[in-house]
Amino acid sequence: MEPFKTFESKTVVLPVDNVDTDQIIPARFLTVTTRGGMGKNLFADWRLDPDFVLNQPTSAGALILVTGENFGCGSSREHAAWALVDYGFRAVVSTSIADIFKNNAVKNRLLPVEVDANTHRELVQSPGASVVIDLEKKTLSLPDGRAASFPFDGFAQHCLLNGIDQLDFLMQREDAIRAFEESSPAEPA
Amino acid sequence: MTELPSGKPLTLFEKLWERHLVAPATTDHPAVVYIDLHLIHEVTSPQAFDELRSRGLAVHRPDRTFATMDHSIPTLFDGDEPLFADEKTRNQVETLQRNCDEFGITLYPMGDARQGIVHVIGPELGLTRPGRSIVCGDSHTSTHGAFGAWAFGIGTTEVGHVLATQCLLQRQPKILEVRIDGALARGVTAKDLILAVIREIGVDGGLGHVIEYTGSCIASLSMEERMTICNMSIEAGARAGLMAPDETTFSYLEGREFSPKGKAWDEAVADWRTLPSDPGARYDKTVAIDASKVEPMVTYGTNPGMSMAIEASIPDDAEEQSLAYMKMERGDALLGKPVDVVFIGSCTNGRLEDLRMAANILKGRKVAEGVRVLVVPGSQEVKRLAIAEGLDRVFRDAGAEWREPGCSMCLAMNGDGVAEGQLVVSTSNRNFEGRQGKGSRTILASPLTAAAAAVSGTIVDARKLMDQD
Ligand code: SF4
């Protein structure tokens, strides 16, 4: 896997709280058996509205989606992360991001960035602003040069920066897993 | 009481966590935790099997992996022939069959006596048991926590991790105690209670937490009621909901297909008795709810936190975008609103007790003209038991459609959808925009409220109908 690098992009602002994964990718698009090509159905129903932010020419090419709190709540469908990545997003910025979505995002190299309320307000008020996200320093830099730091799981950060695959990491624990199974306090199957 | 050498009293969750640690967390990595039971279905597994194939990996513990078909399968058959919505859903179902054959996984396919919604069949089969760690590529895996199991939803990449290693990398979550004392009033159900809880703590109130439900009310509930509550923990943002196992739990499980038998059963029960939180165990947060104050609840907006007592009016601070979608206004009452569709089913309210509640209202009555009512049992076993009691007749005689088990209209990817703009009273768990079909408008409610709406053709307080019985 390729190491994750610092990047700069303008933002797209979708100032809606509690955006659930049914909005990100409606269930009728879950009848697939592969993960590719989901971007065309990202926010499918909201995109029917010509005023929707992703339909604005100014949104083209943005890699960063700024959105309201509790983003990605609801269904565990990883298709939501696949759709965002396939569409071109590399980071989602909010004040809070739902747990399962956050986990799915990281696995797909989509950064879940949780910033403080002030930084968030600034981002919401300046759609299209150019922002730099530095995963190594865990900072998001605003156009005025101010850098807001964000929390990020240390292990996930390490994996992304060094191109480490989490399944490979688990596979290397095979001995510990077998030992656990042999001496397990866990119940039999 | 289980105590560490330090004598620290532990919560139920802490005990479950300790039991499943293959490797504790270090400064370098999260804990590696063992998964006792992995449930899979057709929608969130195909890409995980592809990943195994591309890496040349086997399923590490096929004996701990069980599959069923629920999300995209039709609920209508022509004889034995399932009437798939389209070729894609058929392909998804056939793909699961092929993957299970190839990797040696037990599958309960359509028509099998053990098939059903994954969160309904796990408990029914005795696969869901106290003390276990359980995952599924589905957020309502929280349901199984009603048994004192640590159960949570995962994405497809992690489905692959569990298939390959039977383990996951996990950070220890915080614990939110939701203490519910008091008794539910007549006509108030577990569904109303969990809707009230979600409204109280908010749809993000459980982020980063496991919820342990405690208190005298929870202890008095049946397993099916407990499952309804744990099921919707995720709607408050909590990946897992938990309840202490007790005699109700043990008697539900005794004699089920996969439950331990004989001496093993006695040993298991003795072990399960050590699981409940110790007196003095510390929670990160506690919220108290008085069950006796809970009224029948309905949602008016587009997330499960936007709910109110059925007799109330939509609050003045209700979010405008949601109301615009729902074609409702602040100050509106829901009582008297005409409904188009009623859905009774899902992993929240598709079990036998739920069907009984609905049937009690529908018995001797007719579905109101112009209302479409779909009753979908949560599993083949629920269907069998319901038929044995004659509930299917009650539904059919009233004019409802009695379907084959599956998720059906809960997420409407199998063709059982609500038409654009229609208002549906649903016993499921999500009233998100378009959840039950593009443009569908969902009111979440209990089986009692749903059945009452079916009969009246409008939103009505089921207690009024119960008084007439
Ligand atoms: S019934 Fe609904 S919520 Fe439950 S598993 Fe099926 S789709 Fe998900």
XYZ file of C-alpha atoms and ligand atoms in Angstrom:
666
model
C 0.000 0.000 0.000
C 1.152 3.491 -0.814
C 2.081 5.750 2.109
C -0.384 8.540 2.790
C 1.090 11.988 1.991
C 0.254 15.500 3.091
C -2.130 17.104 0.651
C -3.776 20.410 -0.102
C -7.231 20.930 -1.520
C -10.172 23.239 -1.573
C -13.151 22.124 0.490
C -16.747 21.275 -0.285
C -19.063 22.264 2.549
C -22.174 20.252 3.361
C -23.301 21.803 6.652
C -25.790 19.092 7.625
C -25.653 17.256 10.968
C -26.196 13.502 11.316
C -25.624 12.647 7.658
C -26.382 8.922 7.666
C -24.865 6.320 5.374
C -28.248 5.794 3.706
C -27.844 9.332 2.308
C -24.211 8.780 1.354
C -25.178 5.680 -0.612
C -28.845 4.626 -0.707
C -29.632 0.939 -0.183
C -30.760 0.363 -3.768
C -27.096 0.670 -4.789
C -25.970 -2.039 -2.384
C -26.903 -4.894 -4.691
C -23.320 -5.064 -5.978
C -20.715 -7.712 -5.221
C -17.656 -5.569 -5.925
C -16.427 -2.313 -4.422
C -15.599 -0.266 -7.496
C -17.554 2.428 -9.282
C -19.687 3.563 -6.367
C -18.803 7.259 -6.730
C -21.444 7.875 -9.354
C -24.109 7.052 -6.773
C -22.611 9.088 -3.938
C -25.420 11.123 -2.329
C -27.595 9.880 -5.207
C -30.881 11.287 -3.937
C -29.509 14.636 -2.789
C -27.744 15.074 -6.131
C -31.129 15.095 -7.861
C -31.441 18.640 -6.507
C -29.587 20.981 -8.910
C -28.737 23.240 -5.960
C -26.977 20.452 -4.073
C -23.399 21.396 -3.339
C -21.781 18.579 -5.333
C -23.652 19.820 -8.411
C -21.920 23.197 -8.268
C -19.031 23.651 -10.698
C -16.973 25.127 -7.856
C -17.031 21.737 -6.115
C -15.253 19.925 -8.911
C -11.932 18.451 -7.926
C -12.279 19.054 -4.183
C -10.688 16.337 -2.069
C -12.062 17.465 1.285
C -15.687 17.247 2.431
C -16.573 19.461 5.400
C -19.770 18.352 7.019
C -21.897 18.524 10.199
C -21.595 16.523 13.399
C -22.092 12.761 13.715
C -21.262 12.216 10.046
C -21.697 8.666 8.755
C -24.181 7.501 11.380
C -26.517 4.587 10.816
C -25.789 1.570 8.666
C -22.338 -0.033 8.769
C -22.204 -0.272 4.959
C -18.598 0.268 3.894
C -20.069 1.195 0.524
C -20.357 4.717 1.997
C -16.589 5.002 2.343
C -16.071 3.332 -1.040
C -18.420 5.840 -2.691
C -16.697 8.861 -1.143
C -13.264 7.590 -2.143
C -14.350 6.606 -5.629
C -15.862 10.058 -6.092
C -12.485 11.533 -5.223
C -12.638 12.548 -1.568
C -9.602 11.920 0.620
C -10.831 13.427 3.880
C -14.075 14.106 5.708
C -13.921 16.941 8.235
C -16.484 17.299 11.011
C -16.754 17.902 14.741
C -17.674 14.257 15.241
C -17.798 11.190 13.036
C -19.730 7.983 13.749
C -17.640 5.061 15.008
C -18.263 2.406 12.365
C -17.926 4.876 9.504
C -14.686 6.214 10.970
C -13.294 2.723 11.078
C -14.391 1.975 7.515
C -12.962 5.262 6.281
C -9.488 4.592 7.662
C -9.443 1.160 6.042
C -10.029 2.868 2.720
C -7.492 5.660 3.185
C -10.215 8.253 3.631
C -9.183 10.443 6.566
C -11.844 11.018 9.240
C -10.789 14.393 10.639
C -12.520 15.596 13.799
C -11.765 19.260 14.494
C -12.776 21.638 17.270
C -15.955 23.690 16.954
C -14.138 26.952 16.134
C -12.111 25.485 13.324
C -15.216 23.771 12.057
C -17.158 27.034 12.059
C -14.396 28.728 10.107
C -14.384 25.966 7.522
C -18.160 26.049 7.172
C -18.096 29.796 6.709
C -15.505 29.667 3.951
C -16.549 27.018 1.449
C -13.921 26.330 -1.145
C -11.130 27.473 1.152
C -7.792 25.856 0.477
C -6.771 23.593 3.329
C -3.708 21.463 4.001
C -4.074 18.175 5.859
C -0.896 16.761 7.351
C -1.505 13.324 8.820
C 1.978 13.013 10.255
C 1.559 16.161 12.352
C -2.201 15.560 12.693
C -2.913 19.127 11.658
C -5.326 20.855 9.351
C -4.028 24.249 8.164
C -6.456 26.995 7.298
C -5.812 29.624 4.584
C -4.781 32.148 7.270
C -1.962 29.813 8.192
C -3.454 28.703 11.482
C -3.016 24.982 12.052
C -5.682 23.105 14.008
C -4.650 19.766 15.395
C -6.973 16.802 15.294
C -6.974 13.502 17.195
C -6.185 10.403 15.170
C -5.676 6.845 16.296
C -1.903 6.343 16.529
C -1.936 2.890 15.006
C -4.172 3.890 12.101
C -1.891 6.874 11.523
C 1.181 4.640 11.530
C -0.434 2.218 9.083
C -1.488 4.975 6.694
C 1.829 6.817 6.785
C 3.834 3.667 6.238
C 1.521 1.851 3.876
C 0.901 -0.977 6.328
C -2.112 -3.185 5.799
C -4.044 -3.978 8.984
C -4.882 -7.502 7.874
C -1.179 -8.224 7.359
C -0.597 -6.952 10.871
C -3.230 -9.334 12.241
C -1.918 -12.264 10.190
C 1.466 -11.764 11.834
C -0.216 -12.394 15.206
C -1.080 -15.940 14.126
C 0.892 -17.577 16.927
C -0.810 -15.488 19.583
C -4.181 -16.259 18.037
C -3.526 -20.009 18.051
C -2.247 -19.852 21.611
C -5.378 -17.980 22.649
C -7.565 -20.564 20.959
C -5.828 -23.381 22.781
C -5.973 -21.846 26.231
C -9.098 -19.876 25.584
C -11.424 -18.832 28.314
C -13.817 -18.117 25.455
C -16.514 -20.670 24.902
C -16.342 -23.417 22.311
C -18.035 -22.744 19.000
C -18.271 -11.416 42.201
C -15.267 -11.601 39.882
C -12.382 -9.546 41.116
C -8.989 -8.773 39.738
C -6.116 -9.088 42.188
C -6.513 -5.376 42.837
C -10.095 -6.076 43.913
C -11.426 -3.574 41.443
C -15.097 -4.175 40.745
C -15.683 -4.648 37.023
C -18.490 -3.863 34.672
C -20.009 -6.525 32.466
C -18.241 -4.952 29.517
C -14.844 -4.969 31.203
C -15.242 -8.676 31.899
C -16.162 -9.360 28.270
C -13.206 -7.306 27.091
C -10.749 -9.177 29.340
C -12.030 -12.546 28.172
C -11.370 -11.818 24.537
C -7.931 -10.247 24.679
C -5.527 -12.126 22.426
C -3.031 -9.321 22.889
C -3.595 -6.216 24.986
C -3.205 -2.774 23.520
C 0.300 -1.300 23.584
C 1.532 2.161 22.732
C 2.073 0.810 19.216
C -1.191 -0.924 18.439
C -4.780 -1.455 19.602
C -5.781 -4.642 21.369
C -6.225 -7.789 19.316
C -9.575 -9.269 20.353
C -10.997 -12.674 19.588
C -14.389 -13.086 17.948
C -16.390 -16.091 19.127
C -19.109 -15.841 16.519
C -19.163 -14.256 13.074
C -22.513 -13.884 11.313
C -22.563 -13.014 7.638
C -25.148 -12.145 5.005
C -25.269 -11.508 1.282
C -24.838 -7.718 1.160
C -21.702 -6.951 3.156
C -19.666 -10.117 2.573
C -18.901 -10.610 -1.156
C -16.028 -8.116 -1.290
C -14.514 -9.688 1.840
C -14.474 -13.140 0.228
C -12.873 -11.599 -2.868
C -10.156 -10.186 -0.631
C -9.470 -13.637 0.835
C -9.268 -15.122 -2.644
C -6.931 -12.424 -3.913
C -4.592 -13.113 -0.986
C -4.958 -16.885 -1.176
C -6.334 -17.100 2.370
C -8.706 -19.601 3.940
C -11.419 -18.849 6.487
C -9.663 -19.341 9.811
C -12.665 -20.690 11.729
C -15.501 -21.766 9.463
C -16.995 -23.457 12.539
C -17.459 -20.052 14.154
C -18.953 -18.510 11.027
C -22.648 -18.746 10.091
C -24.342 -17.250 7.080
C -27.901 -16.506 6.139
C -29.787 -14.541 3.504
C -31.943 -11.650 4.629
C -31.242 -8.179 3.223
C -31.865 -8.459 -0.504
C -34.029 -11.567 -0.748
C -37.627 -11.369 -1.922
C -40.467 -11.991 0.513
C -42.712 -13.277 -2.262
C -42.356 -16.668 -3.907
C -44.031 -18.370 -6.815
C -44.205 -21.852 -5.348
C -40.575 -22.511 -4.450
C -39.297 -19.867 -6.845
C -38.160 -16.658 -5.154
C -39.374 -13.588 -7.032
C -36.179 -11.555 -7.040
C -36.462 -7.793 -7.501
C -33.814 -7.934 -10.219
C -30.813 -9.880 -11.487
C -28.450 -8.031 -9.172
C -30.117 -9.207 -5.990
C -30.300 -12.731 -7.389
C -26.586 -12.551 -8.152
C -25.835 -11.341 -4.642
C -27.681 -14.276 -3.118
C -26.025 -16.767 -5.470
C -22.639 -15.230 -4.703
C -23.153 -15.886 -0.985
C -24.084 -19.481 -1.763
C -20.918 -19.940 -3.833
C -18.698 -18.283 -1.232
C -20.069 -20.427 1.574
C -19.598 -23.588 -0.510
C -16.039 -22.635 -1.415
C -14.969 -21.667 2.114
C -16.887 -24.352 4.008
C -19.279 -22.067 5.873
C -22.669 -23.171 7.196
C -25.377 -21.296 5.304
C -29.082 -21.086 6.023
C -30.446 -20.169 2.607
C -33.931 -19.104 1.613
C -36.465 -21.760 2.460
C -34.260 -23.351 5.136
C -36.062 -23.752 8.474
C -33.273 -21.787 10.173
C -33.185 -18.848 7.739
C -34.116 -15.359 8.818
C -32.806 -11.920 9.648
C -29.343 -12.475 11.001
C -30.155 -10.817 14.352
C -33.281 -12.879 14.776
C -31.763 -16.273 14.038
C -28.581 -15.933 16.137
C -30.540 -15.912 19.404
C -33.151 -18.398 18.168
C -30.498 -20.964 17.360
C -28.659 -20.478 20.642
C -25.615 -19.167 18.781
C -25.971 -15.889 20.663
C -25.014 -16.554 24.264
C -23.771 -14.633 27.289
C -20.058 -13.946 27.383
C -19.469 -14.251 23.659
C -17.991 -11.708 21.298
C -20.156 -11.480 18.189
C -19.723 -9.458 15.014
C -21.557 -9.091 11.742
C -21.261 -6.720 8.822
C -24.387 -5.000 10.032
C -24.839 -2.201 12.529
C -27.773 -3.824 14.325
C -25.489 -6.544 15.621
C -25.950 -4.595 18.857
C -29.155 -6.681 19.214
C -27.238 -9.670 20.558
C -26.014 -7.639 23.530
C -29.380 -8.370 25.156
C -27.831 -11.718 26.146
C -24.779 -10.236 27.832
C -22.682 -10.755 24.716
C -20.323 -8.123 23.334
C -21.813 -7.668 19.876
C -21.114 -4.952 17.344
C -21.349 -4.118 13.676
C -18.313 -3.945 11.393
C -17.605 -2.941 7.801
C -16.676 -5.275 4.991
C -12.898 -4.859 5.356
C -13.215 -6.047 8.939
C -15.484 -8.887 7.847
C -12.420 -9.955 5.870
C -10.202 -9.587 8.948
C -12.473 -11.827 10.984
C -12.817 -14.400 8.200
C -9.030 -14.582 7.886
C -7.990 -14.426 11.545
C -11.110 -14.600 13.770
C -9.739 -11.402 15.331
C -10.134 -7.640 15.178
C -8.034 -4.693 16.260
C -10.003 -2.734 18.848
C -9.645 0.237 21.164
C -11.471 -0.210 24.444
C -14.682 1.828 24.309
C -16.116 3.817 27.192
C -19.214 2.608 28.978
C -22.467 4.512 29.275
C -24.924 3.166 31.816
C -28.551 3.777 30.915
C -30.411 2.909 34.093
C -34.093 2.270 33.526
C -36.266 1.782 36.584
C -40.022 1.621 36.903
C -42.583 -0.362 34.943
C -43.899 0.339 31.463
C -47.554 1.348 31.429
C -50.176 -0.610 29.522
C -49.889 -0.043 25.795
C -46.274 1.120 26.133
C -43.690 -1.234 24.655
C -39.936 -1.785 24.578
C -39.893 0.070 21.246
C -41.405 3.149 22.855
C -38.857 2.897 25.643
C -35.824 2.783 23.343
C -37.192 5.645 21.247
C -37.520 7.639 24.468
C -33.942 6.730 25.434
C -32.577 7.820 22.053
C -34.449 11.093 22.273
C -33.005 11.628 25.738
C -29.342 10.926 24.958
C -29.405 11.976 21.283
C -28.441 10.174 18.094
C -24.779 10.821 18.911
C -25.086 10.351 22.689
C -23.464 6.930 22.543
C -20.517 7.738 20.240
C -17.373 5.991 21.454
C -19.384 4.096 24.061
C -20.942 0.752 24.739
C -24.301 1.186 26.449
C -25.117 -1.060 29.391
C -28.831 -0.972 30.158
C -29.472 -1.609 33.849
C -32.306 -1.166 36.303
C -35.477 -2.868 37.446
C -37.364 -2.223 34.223
C -34.789 -4.051 32.095
C -34.734 -6.982 34.521
C -38.501 -7.331 34.157
C -38.481 -7.507 30.348
C -38.626 -10.616 28.163
C -35.660 -11.479 25.924
C -37.547 -10.261 22.872
C -38.205 -6.903 24.508
C -34.576 -6.681 25.575
C -33.481 -7.361 22.000
C -35.704 -4.558 20.711
C -33.871 -2.182 23.041
C -30.300 -3.349 22.399
C -31.067 -3.417 18.669
C -31.475 0.338 18.529
C -28.358 1.205 20.576
C -26.672 2.046 17.291
C -29.333 4.690 16.643
C -27.879 6.507 19.643
C -24.401 6.126 18.124
C -23.312 3.237 20.381
C -21.842 0.285 18.527
C -22.931 -2.119 21.236
C -25.700 -2.373 23.808
C -25.440 -4.748 26.729
C -27.642 -6.259 29.392
C -26.725 -8.498 32.303
C -27.640 -12.135 31.712
C -30.131 -13.513 34.243
C -32.716 -16.268 34.677
C -34.779 -14.838 31.803
C -31.724 -15.162 29.559
C -30.945 -18.701 30.662
C -34.483 -19.974 30.268
C -34.691 -18.439 26.784
C -31.514 -20.256 25.745
C -32.014 -23.634 27.396
C -32.608 -26.385 24.863
C -31.922 -24.290 21.748
C -30.084 -25.990 18.913
C -26.585 -24.677 19.633
C -26.973 -24.062 23.368
C -24.697 -26.225 25.499
C -26.383 -29.385 26.767
C -26.242 -31.439 29.982
C -23.178 -30.835 32.121
C -21.848 -28.262 29.688
C -25.071 -26.286 30.135
C -24.719 -26.251 33.929
C -21.125 -25.122 33.650
C -22.036 -22.448 31.163
C -24.802 -21.078 33.365
C -22.486 -21.049 36.381
C -19.998 -19.052 34.334
C -22.638 -16.687 32.961
C -23.722 -15.873 36.513
C -20.313 -14.283 37.088
C -20.750 -11.855 34.184
C -23.028 -9.095 35.504
C -21.366 -5.864 36.566
C -20.016 -6.016 40.118
C -21.499 -3.771 42.784
C -19.498 -0.565 42.754
C -18.288 -1.007 39.170
C -17.629 2.356 37.540
C -19.299 3.629 34.404
C -17.953 6.545 32.413
C -21.386 8.135 32.350
C -24.845 7.309 33.681
C -28.240 8.414 32.447
C -31.397 7.525 34.383
C -34.787 6.983 32.758
C -38.107 6.453 34.511
C -39.938 3.848 32.442
C -43.282 4.622 34.052
C -43.250 8.082 32.439
C -42.723 6.764 28.903
C -45.665 7.129 26.521
C -46.245 5.428 23.162
C -43.729 7.141 20.879
C -43.692 8.151 17.224
C -40.980 9.808 15.167
C -41.786 12.882 13.118
C -38.404 13.601 11.517
C -35.614 11.893 9.628
C -33.574 10.322 12.370
C -34.641 8.103 15.280
C -33.934 10.851 17.810
C -36.692 13.035 16.379
C -39.536 11.458 18.295
C -42.309 12.451 20.649
C -45.181 11.010 22.658
C -47.969 10.074 20.265
C -50.286 12.699 21.711
C -47.752 15.534 21.540
C -47.176 18.116 18.816
C -44.011 18.526 16.792
C -41.708 20.676 18.910
C -40.838 24.255 18.022
C -37.152 23.483 17.753
C -37.619 20.607 15.282
C -35.106 20.760 12.449
C -36.535 22.389 9.341
C -34.855 20.334 6.665
C -36.251 17.154 8.220
C -39.731 18.568 8.521
C -39.655 19.793 4.929
C -38.777 16.270 3.808
C -41.519 14.794 5.998
C -44.012 17.420 4.774
C -44.761 18.329 8.371
C -44.653 21.509 10.376
C -43.763 22.583 13.860
C -46.801 22.403 16.110
C -48.452 19.695 13.988
C -50.017 16.754 15.776
C -49.348 13.340 14.289
C -52.606 11.940 15.588
C -55.097 11.838 12.736
C -52.504 11.996 9.936
C -53.501 9.644 7.116
C -51.054 6.829 6.414
C -50.438 4.964 3.148
C -48.431 1.965 4.260
C -47.834 -0.003 7.463
C -44.801 -2.243 7.849
C -44.627 -4.766 10.670
C -41.318 -6.599 10.776
C -37.489 -6.133 10.946
C -34.825 -7.123 13.443
C -36.284 -4.566 15.847
C -39.893 -5.760 15.906
C -40.217 -8.846 13.733
C -40.337 -11.474 16.482
C -43.217 -13.539 17.805
C -44.205 -11.188 20.635
C -44.257 -8.290 18.175
C -46.536 -10.172 15.806
C -48.772 -11.123 18.722
C -49.086 -7.474 19.746
C -50.019 -6.447 16.234
C -52.419 -9.369 15.830
C -54.193 -8.462 19.063
C -55.104 -5.111 17.550
C -55.963 -6.508 14.113
C -58.050 -9.415 15.362
C -61.669 -9.002 14.306
C -60.868 -5.734 12.543
C -60.120 -4.774 8.954
C -57.261 -2.837 7.470
C -58.534 0.620 6.504
C -59.295 1.145 2.857
C -56.378 2.296 0.764
C -53.773 1.274 3.331
C -51.195 -1.325 2.366
C -50.056 -3.487 5.269
C -47.052 -5.759 5.058
C -46.349 -8.243 7.848
C -42.943 -9.886 7.543
C -41.836 -12.388 10.180
C -38.189 -12.012 11.199
C -37.339 -15.647 10.531
C -38.695 -18.995 9.411
C -38.956 -19.972 13.066
C -40.989 -16.865 13.889
C -43.178 -17.650 10.892
C -43.668 -21.236 12.013
C -44.610 -20.236 15.560
C -46.903 -17.465 14.337
C -48.729 -19.852 12.031
C -49.046 -22.383 14.843
C -50.875 -19.712 16.834
C -53.011 -18.695 13.881
C -51.532 -15.209 13.668
C -51.097 -15.450 9.901
C -54.870 -15.935 9.608
C -55.518 -12.884 11.741
C -53.314 -10.783 9.475
C -54.724 -12.187 6.241
C -58.328 -11.917 7.425
C -57.745 -8.299 8.316
C -56.431 -7.640 4.820
C -52.688 -7.501 5.485
C -50.058 -9.174 3.288
C -48.304 -12.026 5.103
C -44.834 -12.478 3.610
C -41.785 -14.722 3.792
C -39.036 -13.799 6.301
C -36.408 -11.171 5.506
C -35.460 -7.530 6.016
C -37.982 -6.480 3.402
C -39.291 -2.924 3.704
C -36.904 -2.039 6.530
C -34.349 -1.071 3.903
C -36.298 -1.760 0.748
C -33.512 -3.202 -1.371
C -35.472 -6.348 -2.242
C -38.310 -4.630 -4.079
C -40.588 -4.204 -1.028
C -40.551 -0.430 -1.186
C -42.723 2.499 -0.235
C -43.609 4.787 -3.133
C -42.339 8.349 -3.354
C -44.078 10.669 -0.926
C -46.012 7.920 0.855
C -46.247 7.971 4.628
C -45.382 4.666 6.270
C -45.769 3.666 9.900
C -42.980 1.181 10.422
C -41.840 -1.018 13.288
C -38.280 -0.907 11.942
C -35.443 1.228 13.257
C -34.536 3.943 10.761
C -36.585 6.837 9.472
C -33.769 8.258 7.373
C -34.678 10.028 4.142
C -35.454 7.439 1.500
C -34.735 4.514 3.817
C -37.879 2.629 2.818
C -37.776 3.688 -0.829
C -36.846 6.893 -2.593
C -38.960 9.739 -1.216
C -40.591 7.508 1.422
C -41.622 9.207 4.650
C -41.227 6.993 7.710
C -42.809 7.162 11.133
C -41.152 4.718 13.504
C -43.446 3.197 16.088
C -44.266 0.067 18.069
C -46.173 -2.912 16.648
C -49.223 -1.717 18.603
C -49.139 1.749 17.071
C -48.430 0.325 13.611
C -51.371 -2.096 13.804
C -53.650 0.650 15.106
C -52.673 2.831 12.135
C -53.432 -0.072 9.807
C -56.953 -0.336 11.148
C -57.676 3.379 11.414
C -55.902 4.543 8.288
C -54.474 7.357 10.390
C -52.066 7.725 13.272
C -54.024 6.778 16.354
C -53.263 5.902 19.964
C -53.481 2.099 20.114
C -54.650 2.312 23.709
C -57.983 3.630 22.429
C -58.456 0.436 20.413
C -57.245 -1.731 23.282
C -59.902 -0.148 25.508
C -62.591 -1.320 23.094
C -61.394 -4.929 23.246
S -34.172 -5.755 9.396
Fe -33.440 -3.770 8.746
S -32.074 -3.054 10.331
Fe -32.406 -5.231 10.642
S -30.696 -6.234 9.633
Fe -32.373 -6.115 8.165
S -32.056 -4.210 7.076
Fe -30.783 -4.115 8.884
